PDB file of C-alpha atoms in Angstrom:
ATOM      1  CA  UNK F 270     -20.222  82.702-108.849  1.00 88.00           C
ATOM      2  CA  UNK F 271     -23.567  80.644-109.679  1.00 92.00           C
ATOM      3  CA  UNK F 272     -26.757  82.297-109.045  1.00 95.00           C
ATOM      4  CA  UNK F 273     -29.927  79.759-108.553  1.00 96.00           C
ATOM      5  CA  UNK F 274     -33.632  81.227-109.394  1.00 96.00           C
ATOM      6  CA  UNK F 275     -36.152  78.937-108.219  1.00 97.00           C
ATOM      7  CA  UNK F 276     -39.704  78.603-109.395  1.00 96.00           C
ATOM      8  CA  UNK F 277     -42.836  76.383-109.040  1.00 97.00           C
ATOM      9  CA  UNK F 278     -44.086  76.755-105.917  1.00 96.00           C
ATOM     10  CA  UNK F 279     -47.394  77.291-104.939  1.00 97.00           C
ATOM     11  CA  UNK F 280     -50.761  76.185-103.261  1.00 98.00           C
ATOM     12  CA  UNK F 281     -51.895  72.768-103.568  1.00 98.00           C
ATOM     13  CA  UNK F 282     -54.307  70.500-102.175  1.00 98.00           C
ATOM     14  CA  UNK F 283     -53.004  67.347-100.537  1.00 98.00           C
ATOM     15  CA  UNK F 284     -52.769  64.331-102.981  1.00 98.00           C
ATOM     16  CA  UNK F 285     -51.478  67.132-105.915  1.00 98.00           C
ATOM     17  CA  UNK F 286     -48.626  67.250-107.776  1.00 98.00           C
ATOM     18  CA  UNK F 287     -46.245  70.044-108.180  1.00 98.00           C
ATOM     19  CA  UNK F 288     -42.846  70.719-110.126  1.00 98.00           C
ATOM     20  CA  UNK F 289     -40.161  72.662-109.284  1.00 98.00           C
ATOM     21  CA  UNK F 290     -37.605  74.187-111.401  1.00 98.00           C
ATOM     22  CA  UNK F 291     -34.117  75.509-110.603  1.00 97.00           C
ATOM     23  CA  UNK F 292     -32.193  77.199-113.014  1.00 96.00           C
ATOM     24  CA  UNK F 293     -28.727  77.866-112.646  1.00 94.00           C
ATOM     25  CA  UNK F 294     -26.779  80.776-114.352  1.00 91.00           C
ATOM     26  CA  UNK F 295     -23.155  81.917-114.057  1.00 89.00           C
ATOM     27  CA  UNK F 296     -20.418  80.124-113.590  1.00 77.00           C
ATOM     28  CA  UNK F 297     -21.710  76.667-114.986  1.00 72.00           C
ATOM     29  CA  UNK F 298     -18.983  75.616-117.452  1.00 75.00           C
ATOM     30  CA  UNK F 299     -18.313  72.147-115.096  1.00 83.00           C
ATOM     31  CA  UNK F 300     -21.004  70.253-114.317  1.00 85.00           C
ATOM     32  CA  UNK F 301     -22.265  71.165-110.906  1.00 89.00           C
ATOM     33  CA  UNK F 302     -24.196  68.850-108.616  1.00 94.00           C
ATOM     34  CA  UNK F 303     -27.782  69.862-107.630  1.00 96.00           C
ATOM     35  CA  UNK F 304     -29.529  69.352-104.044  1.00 97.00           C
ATOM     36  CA  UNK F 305     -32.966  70.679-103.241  1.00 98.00           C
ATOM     37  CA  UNK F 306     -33.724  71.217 -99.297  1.00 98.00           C
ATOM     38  CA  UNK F 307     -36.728  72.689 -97.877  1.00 98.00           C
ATOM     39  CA  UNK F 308     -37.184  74.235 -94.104  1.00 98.00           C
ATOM     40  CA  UNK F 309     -40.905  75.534 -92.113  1.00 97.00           C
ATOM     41  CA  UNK F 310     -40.728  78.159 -89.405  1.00 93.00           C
ATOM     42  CA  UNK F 311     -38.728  77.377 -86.558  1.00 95.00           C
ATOM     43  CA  UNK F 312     -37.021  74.238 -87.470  1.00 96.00           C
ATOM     44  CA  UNK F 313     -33.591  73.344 -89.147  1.00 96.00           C
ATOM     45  CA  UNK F 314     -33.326  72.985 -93.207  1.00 97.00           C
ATOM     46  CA  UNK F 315     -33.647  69.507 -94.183  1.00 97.00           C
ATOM     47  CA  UNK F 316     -32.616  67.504 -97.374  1.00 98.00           C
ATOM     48  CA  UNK F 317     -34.465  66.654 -99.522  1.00 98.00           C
ATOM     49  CA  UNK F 318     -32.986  65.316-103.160  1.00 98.00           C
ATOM     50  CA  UNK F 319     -29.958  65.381-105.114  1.00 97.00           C
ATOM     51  CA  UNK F 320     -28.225  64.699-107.735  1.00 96.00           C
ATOM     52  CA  UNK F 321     -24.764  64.098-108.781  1.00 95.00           C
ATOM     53  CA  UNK F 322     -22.639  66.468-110.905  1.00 92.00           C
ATOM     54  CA  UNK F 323     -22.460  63.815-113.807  1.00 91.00           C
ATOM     55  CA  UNK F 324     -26.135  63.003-113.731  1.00 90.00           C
ATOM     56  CA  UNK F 325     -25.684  59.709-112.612  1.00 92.00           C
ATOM     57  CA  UNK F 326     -26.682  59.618-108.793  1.00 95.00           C
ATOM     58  CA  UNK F 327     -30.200  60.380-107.116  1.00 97.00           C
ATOM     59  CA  UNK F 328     -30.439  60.616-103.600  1.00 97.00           C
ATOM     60  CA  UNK F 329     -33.542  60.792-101.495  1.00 98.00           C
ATOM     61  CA  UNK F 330     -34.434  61.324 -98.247  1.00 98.00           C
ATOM     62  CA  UNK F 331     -36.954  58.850 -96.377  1.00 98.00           C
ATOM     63  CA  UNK F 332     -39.889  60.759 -96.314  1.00 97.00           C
ATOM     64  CA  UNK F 333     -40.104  61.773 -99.874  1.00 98.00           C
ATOM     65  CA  UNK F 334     -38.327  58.716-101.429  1.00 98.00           C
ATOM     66  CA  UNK F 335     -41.060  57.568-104.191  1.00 98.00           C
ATOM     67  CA  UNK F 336     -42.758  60.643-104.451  1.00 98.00           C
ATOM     68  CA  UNK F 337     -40.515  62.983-105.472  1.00 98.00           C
ATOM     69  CA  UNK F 338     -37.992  62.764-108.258  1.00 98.00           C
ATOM     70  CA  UNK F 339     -35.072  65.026-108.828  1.00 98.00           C
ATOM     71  CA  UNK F 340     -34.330  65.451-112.999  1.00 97.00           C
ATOM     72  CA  UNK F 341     -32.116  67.327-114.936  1.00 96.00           C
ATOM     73  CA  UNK F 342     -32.401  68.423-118.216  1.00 94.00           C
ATOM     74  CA  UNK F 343     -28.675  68.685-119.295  1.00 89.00           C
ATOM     75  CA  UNK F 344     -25.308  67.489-118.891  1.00 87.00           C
ATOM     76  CA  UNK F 345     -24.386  70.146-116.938  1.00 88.00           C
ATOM     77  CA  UNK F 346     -27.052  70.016-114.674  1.00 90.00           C
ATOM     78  CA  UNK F 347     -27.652  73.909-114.995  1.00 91.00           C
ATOM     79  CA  UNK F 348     -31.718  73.253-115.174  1.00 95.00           C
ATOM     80  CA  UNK F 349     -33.017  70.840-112.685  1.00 97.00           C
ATOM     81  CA  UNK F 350     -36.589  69.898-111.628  1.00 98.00           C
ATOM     82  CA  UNK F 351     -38.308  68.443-108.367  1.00 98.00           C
ATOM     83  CA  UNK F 352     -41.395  66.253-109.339  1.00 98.00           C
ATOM     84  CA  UNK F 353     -43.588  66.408-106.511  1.00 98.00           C
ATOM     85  CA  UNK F 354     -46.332  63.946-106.274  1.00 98.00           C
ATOM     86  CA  UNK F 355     -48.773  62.487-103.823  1.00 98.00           C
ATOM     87  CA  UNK F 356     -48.258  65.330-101.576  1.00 98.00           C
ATOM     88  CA  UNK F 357     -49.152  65.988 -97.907  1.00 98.00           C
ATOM     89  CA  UNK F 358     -49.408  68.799 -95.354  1.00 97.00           C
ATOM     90  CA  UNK F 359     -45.787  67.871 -93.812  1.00 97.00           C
ATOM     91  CA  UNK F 360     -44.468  68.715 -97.357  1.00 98.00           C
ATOM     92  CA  UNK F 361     -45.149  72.706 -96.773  1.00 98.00           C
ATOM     93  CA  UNK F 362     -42.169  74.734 -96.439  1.00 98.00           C
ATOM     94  CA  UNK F 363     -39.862  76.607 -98.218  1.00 98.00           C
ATOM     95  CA  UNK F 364     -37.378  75.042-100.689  1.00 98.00           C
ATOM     96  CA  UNK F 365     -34.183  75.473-101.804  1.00 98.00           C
ATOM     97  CA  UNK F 366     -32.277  74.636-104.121  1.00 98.00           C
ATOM     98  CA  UNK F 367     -28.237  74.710-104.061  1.00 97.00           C
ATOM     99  CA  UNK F 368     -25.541  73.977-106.394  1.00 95.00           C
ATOM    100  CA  UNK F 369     -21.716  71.829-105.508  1.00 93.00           C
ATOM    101  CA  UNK F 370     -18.614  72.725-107.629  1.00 88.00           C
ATOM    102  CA  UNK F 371     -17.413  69.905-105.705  1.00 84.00           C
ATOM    103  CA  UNK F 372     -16.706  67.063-109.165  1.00 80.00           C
ATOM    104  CA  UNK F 373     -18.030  64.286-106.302  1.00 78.00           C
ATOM    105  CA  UNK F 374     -19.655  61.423-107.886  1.00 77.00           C
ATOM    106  CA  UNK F 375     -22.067  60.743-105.448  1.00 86.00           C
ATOM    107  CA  UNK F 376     -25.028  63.716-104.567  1.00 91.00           C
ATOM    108  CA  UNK F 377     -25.004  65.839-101.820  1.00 91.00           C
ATOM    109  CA  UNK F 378     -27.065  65.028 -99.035  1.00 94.00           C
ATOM    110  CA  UNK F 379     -25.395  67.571 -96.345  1.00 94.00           C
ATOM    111  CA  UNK F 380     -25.838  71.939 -96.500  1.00 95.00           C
ATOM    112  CA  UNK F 381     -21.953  72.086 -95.720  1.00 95.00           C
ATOM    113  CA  UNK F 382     -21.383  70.641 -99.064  1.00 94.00           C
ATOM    114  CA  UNK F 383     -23.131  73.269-101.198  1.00 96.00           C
ATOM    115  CA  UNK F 384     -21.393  76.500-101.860  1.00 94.00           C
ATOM    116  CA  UNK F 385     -24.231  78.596-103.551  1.00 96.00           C
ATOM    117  CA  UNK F 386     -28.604  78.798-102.739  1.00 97.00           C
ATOM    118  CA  UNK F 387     -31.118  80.064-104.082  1.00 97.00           C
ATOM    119  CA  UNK F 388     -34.020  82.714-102.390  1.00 97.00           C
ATOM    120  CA  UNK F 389     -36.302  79.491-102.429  1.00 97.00           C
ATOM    121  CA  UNK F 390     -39.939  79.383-103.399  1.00 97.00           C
ATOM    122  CA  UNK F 391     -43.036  78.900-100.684  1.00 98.00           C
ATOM    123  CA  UNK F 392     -44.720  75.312-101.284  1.00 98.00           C
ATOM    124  CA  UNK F 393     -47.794  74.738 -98.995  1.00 98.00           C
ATOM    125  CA  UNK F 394     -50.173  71.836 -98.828  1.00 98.00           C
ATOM    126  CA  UNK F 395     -53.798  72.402 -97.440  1.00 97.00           C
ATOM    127  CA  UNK F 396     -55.493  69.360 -96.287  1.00 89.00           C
TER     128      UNK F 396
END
């Protein structure tokens, strides 16, 4: 088992910056590839970053792709942060992060692929 605690989120204005933090505890003796996703009220989760289980990889999705970087801060990827910058109403929701056992070298863009989630934290942008 892996349990994920989120933290960071918040209220910000648009054009802030925020940081996330995941921190993973449990069974983390592999390295474990990191994804964070986020999903508002009445629509479907959507992807957001990831990284790969050796550190290597990013991967972004369209409409955060140079504003947001996904970091770790260890080989095994067990702490991992979400830089958000420049950010805009359609960035409010609540995010998630998840963890992969799966030894994959490339990062997780797709929920089926994660096996563990955290509660998420609330992120909202007033304009």
């Amino acid at each position: 088992q892996v349990q994920l605690v989120e933290s960071g989120g918040g209220l910000v204005q648009a054009g802030d910056s925020l940081r996330l933090s995941c921190t993973a505890s449990g069974r983390t003796v592999s390295p474990i590839g990191m994804g964070w996703f986020r999903q508002v009220p009445g629509k479907e989760r959507e992807f957001v970053a990831a990284i790969s289980s050796d550190g290597r990889r990013l991967s972004y999705s369209d409409s955060v792709k140079g504003r947001f970087t996904i970091s770790s801060v260890n080989t095994l990827n067990t702490v991992v942060y979400l830089q958000m910058n420049s950010l805009n109403s359609d960035d409010t929701a609540v995010y998630f992060c998840a963890a992969t056992l799966s030894q994959s070298r490339a990062p997780a863009r797709t929920e089926l692929l994660y096996d563990y989630w955290g509660q998420g934290t609330q992120v909202t942008v007033s304009s």
